[in-house]
């Protein structure tokens, strides 16, 4: 089956810093989602981005489908950005999501 | 509009008991998914419903796990004779179409199950 790898596994930032999270996947995909899991466990949709670049406020994402990776950029980080960031891709016709292991981000004041 | 809801939010049970977890998807979403998140295992797929049928049950870990969906809406995940290794957060998601995997899945808040 498809493999999804995220890096780095952990990241500590000072408030105001920028960061880039990476997601590599082992096969061609027709969808990719980025999620933020907040400290209460809720998975919040950030981006649906099978290809190209999207921006939403301080966050942006780029997927290069031909090279099988996606990047999530966080600019001017805030303490509320802390949590775990997951990327996920669908597998087989039903679209069940295969998740990476996540990047745990901690933003210090 | 209302998102995906799950109940209960927390469930503590004794080993050997049966539990039922409920998921209410977003209205009009035909696809519904169950996932499990446990320490050391990450987020794992359990089962997928398209309408009331389950074309993919490949993630159910044992025959103690079953799920149904009625009226193309509410789904119940049942775990019989619970074991301590069943302790996890059970997450439900729904999407508008499902087939082809090209649409966005929206997740509920989860049910945290603790088996003593």
mmCIF file of C-alpha atoms in Angstrom:
data_model
loop_
_atom_site.group_PDB
_atom_site.id
_atom_site.type_symbol
_atom_site.label_atom_id
_atom_site.label_comp_id
_atom_site.label_asym_id
_atom_site.label_seq_id
_atom_site.Cartn_x
_atom_site.Cartn_y
_atom_site.Cartn_z
ATOM 1 C CA UNK A 1 0.000 0.000 0.000
ATOM 2 C CA UNK A 2 0.881 3.647 -0.143
ATOM 3 C CA UNK A 3 3.369 5.012 2.403
ATOM 4 C CA UNK A 4 3.179 8.516 3.868
ATOM 5 C CA UNK A 5 6.130 10.023 5.687
ATOM 6 C CA UNK A 6 6.262 13.335 7.484
ATOM 7 C CA UNK A 7 9.221 15.357 8.664
ATOM 8 C CA UNK A 8 10.353 16.560 11.047
ATOM 9 C CA UNK A 9 8.646 14.458 13.735
ATOM 10 C CA UNK A 10 9.004 17.257 16.283
ATOM 11 C CA UNK A 11 9.538 20.982 16.021
ATOM 12 C CA UNK A 12 9.939 23.671 18.662
ATOM 13 C CA UNK A 13 9.600 27.288 17.604
ATOM 14 C CA UNK A 14 9.727 30.661 19.212
ATOM 15 C CA UNK A 15 6.579 32.699 18.649
ATOM 16 C CA UNK A 16 6.903 34.692 15.435
ATOM 17 C CA UNK A 17 9.162 32.210 13.664
ATOM 18 C CA UNK A 18 8.367 30.537 10.334
ATOM 19 C CA UNK A 19 8.423 26.817 9.622
ATOM 20 C CA UNK A 20 8.058 24.283 6.830
ATOM 21 C CA UNK A 21 6.596 20.815 7.328
ATOM 22 C CA UNK A 22 7.056 18.139 4.694
ATOM 23 C CA UNK A 23 4.946 15.186 3.589
ATOM 24 C CA UNK A 24 6.279 12.549 1.182
ATOM 25 C CA UNK A 25 4.093 9.866 -0.342
ATOM 26 C CA UNK A 26 5.109 6.741 -2.208
ATOM 27 C CA UNK A 27 2.553 6.618 -5.026
ATOM 28 C CA UNK A 28 0.548 8.959 -7.212
ATOM 29 C CA UNK A 29 -2.518 10.414 -5.499
ATOM 30 C CA UNK A 30 -5.590 12.391 -6.537
ATOM 31 C CA UNK A 31 -6.047 14.116 -3.201
ATOM 32 C CA UNK A 32 -4.049 15.244 -0.199
ATOM 33 C CA UNK A 33 -5.322 16.772 2.991
ATOM 34 C CA UNK A 34 -3.483 18.627 5.757
ATOM 35 C CA UNK A 35 -4.953 18.608 9.261
ATOM 36 C CA UNK A 36 -4.128 20.272 12.553
ATOM 37 C CA UNK A 37 -4.929 18.251 15.649
ATOM 38 C CA UNK A 38 -5.377 20.666 18.497
ATOM 39 C CA UNK A 39 -4.531 19.845 22.131
ATOM 40 C CA UNK A 40 -8.137 18.689 22.657
ATOM 41 C CA UNK A 41 -7.761 16.081 19.928
ATOM 42 C CA UNK A 42 -9.963 17.669 17.286
ATOM 43 C CA UNK A 43 -8.757 17.196 13.712
ATOM 44 C CA UNK A 44 -9.202 20.487 11.905
ATOM 45 C CA UNK A 45 -9.092 20.633 8.127
ATOM 46 C CA UNK A 46 -6.417 22.988 6.873
ATOM 47 C CA UNK A 47 -6.116 22.264 3.166
ATOM 48 C CA UNK A 48 -7.431 19.983 0.470
ATOM 49 C CA UNK A 49 -4.585 20.252 -2.020
ATOM 50 C CA UNK A 50 -4.027 17.528 -4.639
ATOM 51 C CA UNK A 51 -1.709 19.863 -6.564
ATOM 52 C CA UNK A 52 -0.586 23.459 -6.740
ATOM 53 C CA UNK A 53 -0.480 26.064 -3.992
ATOM 54 C CA UNK A 54 -3.123 27.399 -1.636
ATOM 55 C CA UNK A 55 -2.988 30.028 1.070
ATOM 56 C CA UNK A 56 -5.155 30.681 4.084
ATOM 57 C CA UNK A 57 -3.959 33.503 6.286
ATOM 58 C CA UNK A 58 -0.581 32.665 7.788
ATOM 59 C CA UNK A 59 -0.718 29.120 6.419
ATOM 60 C CA UNK A 60 -0.010 27.974 2.903
ATOM 61 C CA UNK A 61 0.508 24.600 1.267
ATOM 62 C CA UNK A 62 2.084 23.361 -1.918
ATOM 63 C CA UNK A 63 1.754 19.914 -3.451
ATOM 64 C CA UNK A 64 4.026 18.750 -6.258
ATOM 65 C CA UNK A 65 2.179 15.623 -7.287
ATOM 66 C CA UNK A 66 4.712 14.574 -9.934
ATOM 67 C CA UNK A 67 7.444 14.494 -7.286
ATOM 68 C CA UNK A 68 5.188 13.031 -4.602
ATOM 69 C CA UNK A 69 5.521 15.567 -1.839
ATOM 70 C CA UNK A 70 3.627 18.355 -0.154
ATOM 71 C CA UNK A 71 4.805 21.217 2.038
ATOM 72 C CA UNK A 72 2.937 23.138 4.715
ATOM 73 C CA UNK A 73 4.265 26.592 5.539
ATOM 74 C CA UNK A 74 3.455 28.348 8.788
ATOM 75 C CA UNK A 75 4.510 31.987 8.982
ATOM 76 C CA UNK A 76 4.676 34.228 12.064
ATOM 77 C CA UNK A 77 3.806 31.273 14.295
ATOM 78 C CA UNK A 78 1.578 31.746 17.330
ATOM 79 C CA UNK A 79 1.174 29.635 20.472
ATOM 80 C CA UNK A 80 -2.240 28.565 19.193
ATOM 81 C CA UNK A 81 -0.486 26.858 16.266
ATOM 82 C CA UNK A 82 0.825 24.233 18.687
ATOM 83 C CA UNK A 83 -0.396 20.691 18.164
ATOM 84 C CA UNK A 84 0.169 17.875 15.709
ATOM 85 C CA UNK A 85 0.022 18.393 11.959
ATOM 86 C CA UNK A 86 -0.974 15.440 9.800
ATOM 87 C CA UNK A 87 -1.024 14.939 6.085
ATOM 88 C CA UNK A 88 -3.194 12.192 4.615
ATOM 89 C CA UNK A 89 -3.796 10.727 1.185
ATOM 90 C CA UNK A 90 -6.638 8.503 -0.069
ATOM 91 C CA UNK A 91 -6.061 4.861 -0.883
ATOM 92 C CA UNK A 92 -8.195 2.766 -3.247
ATOM 93 C CA UNK A 93 -11.572 3.675 -4.691
ATOM 94 C CA UNK A 94 -13.309 4.295 -1.402
ATOM 95 C CA UNK A 95 -10.910 7.019 -0.464
ATOM 96 C CA UNK A 96 -9.919 5.831 2.998
ATOM 97 C CA UNK A 97 -7.192 8.129 4.228
ATOM 98 C CA UNK A 98 -3.683 6.944 4.951
ATOM 99 C CA UNK A 99 -2.086 9.253 7.484
ATOM 100 C CA UNK A 100 1.507 10.166 8.092
ATOM 101 C CA UNK A 101 2.855 9.914 11.619
ATOM 102 C CA UNK A 102 2.500 13.662 12.113
ATOM 103 C CA UNK A 103 4.724 16.567 13.070
ATOM 104 C CA UNK A 104 4.336 17.736 16.645
ATOM 105 C CA UNK A 105 4.760 21.494 16.769
ATOM 106 C CA UNK A 106 5.300 23.447 19.955
ATOM 107 C CA UNK A 107 5.342 27.248 19.764
ATOM 108 C CA UNK A 108 6.836 28.943 22.810
ATOM 109 C CA UNK A 109 5.840 32.475 23.862
ATOM 110 C CA UNK B 1 -23.959 24.109 9.274
ATOM 111 C CA UNK B 2 -23.514 21.337 11.818
ATOM 112 C CA UNK B 3 -20.372 19.269 11.621
ATOM 113 C CA UNK B 4 -19.792 15.610 12.380
ATOM 114 C CA UNK B 5 -20.875 14.727 15.902
ATOM 115 C CA UNK B 6 -19.954 11.707 18.011
ATOM 116 C CA UNK B 7 -21.202 10.308 21.269
ATOM 117 C CA UNK B 8 -20.258 9.680 23.941
ATOM 118 C CA UNK B 9 -17.219 11.930 24.122
ATOM 119 C CA UNK B 10 -15.676 9.676 26.757
ATOM 120 C CA UNK B 11 -16.379 6.074 27.665
ATOM 121 C CA UNK B 12 -14.806 4.061 30.438
ATOM 122 C CA UNK B 13 -15.646 0.382 30.517
ATOM 123 C CA UNK B 14 -14.467 -2.820 32.108
ATOM 124 C CA UNK B 15 -12.644 -5.501 30.189
ATOM 125 C CA UNK B 16 -15.105 -7.940 28.650
ATOM 126 C CA UNK B 17 -18.017 -5.509 28.338
ATOM 127 C CA UNK B 18 -19.570 -4.441 25.012
ATOM 128 C CA UNK B 19 -19.591 -0.796 23.924
ATOM 129 C CA UNK B 20 -21.392 1.165 21.235
ATOM 130 C CA UNK B 21 -20.035 4.356 19.728
ATOM 131 C CA UNK B 22 -22.239 6.647 17.653
ATOM 132 C CA UNK B 23 -21.485 8.945 14.737
ATOM 133 C CA UNK B 24 -23.785 11.530 13.129
ATOM 134 C CA UNK B 25 -22.281 12.651 9.817
ATOM 135 C CA UNK B 26 -22.796 15.961 8.079
ATOM 136 C CA UNK B 27 -26.256 16.007 6.530
ATOM 137 C CA UNK B 28 -26.183 14.881 2.908
ATOM 138 C CA UNK B 29 -22.786 13.192 3.087
ATOM 139 C CA UNK B 30 -22.987 9.762 1.515
ATOM 140 C CA UNK B 31 -19.613 8.462 2.684
ATOM 141 C CA UNK B 32 -18.750 7.737 6.312
ATOM 142 C CA UNK B 33 -15.453 6.510 7.755
ATOM 143 C CA UNK B 34 -14.303 5.213 11.112
ATOM 144 C CA UNK B 35 -10.689 5.617 12.229
ATOM 145 C CA UNK B 36 -8.840 4.837 15.435
ATOM 146 C CA UNK B 37 -6.013 6.789 17.042
ATOM 147 C CA UNK B 38 -3.933 5.040 19.655
ATOM 148 C CA UNK B 39 -0.544 5.701 21.193
ATOM 149 C CA UNK B 40 2.173 4.223 19.051
ATOM 150 C CA UNK B 41 -0.166 3.326 16.186
ATOM 151 C CA UNK B 42 -1.111 6.711 14.831
ATOM 152 C CA UNK B 43 -4.350 7.170 12.899
ATOM 153 C CA UNK B 44 -5.680 3.941 11.407
ATOM 154 C CA UNK B 45 -8.606 3.319 9.097
ATOM 155 C CA UNK B 46 -11.269 0.887 10.348
ATOM 156 C CA UNK B 47 -14.256 0.832 7.981
ATOM 157 C CA UNK B 48 -15.873 2.821 5.167
ATOM 158 C CA UNK B 49 -19.568 3.159 4.343
ATOM 159 C CA UNK B 50 -21.025 4.250 1.039
ATOM 160 C CA UNK B 51 -24.669 4.818 1.885
ATOM 161 C CA UNK B 52 -25.656 1.919 4.127
ATOM 162 C CA UNK B 53 -23.234 -0.616 2.686
ATOM 163 C CA UNK B 54 -19.641 -1.151 3.759
ATOM 164 C CA UNK B 55 -17.473 -1.918 0.733
ATOM 165 C CA UNK B 56 -14.268 -1.698 2.767
ATOM 166 C CA UNK B 57 -14.007 -3.286 6.203
ATOM 167 C CA UNK B 58 -10.329 -4.081 5.848
ATOM 168 C CA UNK B 59 -9.236 -2.076 8.887
ATOM 169 C CA UNK B 60 -11.394 -3.793 11.501
ATOM 170 C CA UNK B 61 -8.823 -5.428 13.811
ATOM 171 C CA UNK B 62 -10.868 -8.472 14.825
ATOM 172 C CA UNK B 63 -14.340 -10.010 14.624
ATOM 173 C CA UNK B 64 -15.153 -8.320 17.942
ATOM 174 C CA UNK B 65 -15.525 -5.104 15.951
ATOM 175 C CA UNK B 66 -18.585 -4.411 13.833
ATOM 176 C CA UNK B 67 -20.349 -1.372 12.458
ATOM 177 C CA UNK B 68 -23.596 -0.493 10.786
ATOM 178 C CA UNK B 69 -25.138 2.522 9.164
ATOM 179 C CA UNK B 70 -28.843 3.108 8.835
ATOM 180 C CA UNK B 71 -30.859 5.495 6.685
ATOM 181 C CA UNK B 72 -27.672 6.637 5.003
ATOM 182 C CA UNK B 73 -26.967 8.687 8.091
ATOM 183 C CA UNK B 74 -26.135 7.597 11.647
ATOM 184 C CA UNK B 75 -23.496 4.931 12.168
ATOM 185 C CA UNK B 76 -22.753 2.788 15.196
ATOM 186 C CA UNK B 77 -19.424 1.085 15.882
ATOM 187 C CA UNK B 78 -19.764 -1.835 18.283
ATOM 188 C CA UNK B 79 -16.907 -3.478 20.130
ATOM 189 C CA UNK B 80 -17.756 -6.741 21.857
ATOM 190 C CA UNK B 81 -15.854 -8.224 24.785
ATOM 191 C CA UNK B 82 -13.579 -5.191 25.021
ATOM 192 C CA UNK B 83 -9.877 -5.664 25.702
ATOM 193 C CA UNK B 84 -7.361 -3.202 27.108
ATOM 194 C CA UNK B 85 -5.704 -2.865 23.704
ATOM 195 C CA UNK B 86 -8.998 -1.432 22.396
ATOM 196 C CA UNK B 87 -8.349 1.729 24.416
ATOM 197 C CA UNK B 88 -8.009 4.556 21.897
ATOM 198 C CA UNK B 89 -9.758 7.564 20.449
ATOM 199 C CA UNK B 90 -12.298 6.506 17.832
ATOM 200 C CA UNK B 91 -12.827 9.113 15.139
ATOM 201 C CA UNK B 92 -15.593 9.341 12.590
ATOM 202 C CA UNK B 93 -15.414 11.293 9.340
ATOM 203 C CA UNK B 94 -17.812 11.971 6.509
ATOM 204 C CA UNK B 95 -17.495 13.208 2.959
ATOM 205 C CA UNK B 96 -19.935 14.209 0.265
ATOM 206 C CA UNK B 97 -19.171 11.539 -2.317
ATOM 207 C CA UNK B 98 -16.505 9.125 -1.129
ATOM 208 C CA UNK B 99 -15.936 7.152 -4.308
ATOM 209 C CA UNK B 100 -12.669 7.997 -6.013
ATOM 210 C CA UNK B 101 -11.259 9.606 -2.899
ATOM 211 C CA UNK B 102 -11.351 13.061 -4.403
ATOM 212 C CA UNK B 103 -13.405 14.907 -1.826
ATOM 213 C CA UNK B 104 -12.647 16.312 1.595
ATOM 214 C CA UNK B 105 -13.232 14.275 4.734
ATOM 215 C CA UNK B 106 -14.480 16.125 7.807
ATOM 216 C CA UNK B 107 -13.803 14.675 11.227
ATOM 217 C CA UNK B 108 -15.843 14.566 14.400
ATOM 218 C CA UNK B 109 -14.405 15.262 17.869
ATOM 219 C CA UNK B 110 -13.903 11.572 18.641
ATOM 220 C CA UNK B 111 -14.839 9.188 21.427
ATOM 221 C CA UNK B 112 -12.100 8.421 23.929
ATOM 222 C CA UNK B 113 -12.495 4.798 25.000
ATOM 223 C CA UNK B 114 -10.719 3.512 28.086
ATOM 224 C CA UNK B 115 -10.889 -0.182 28.912
ATOM 225 C CA UNK B 116 -9.931 -0.983 32.501
#
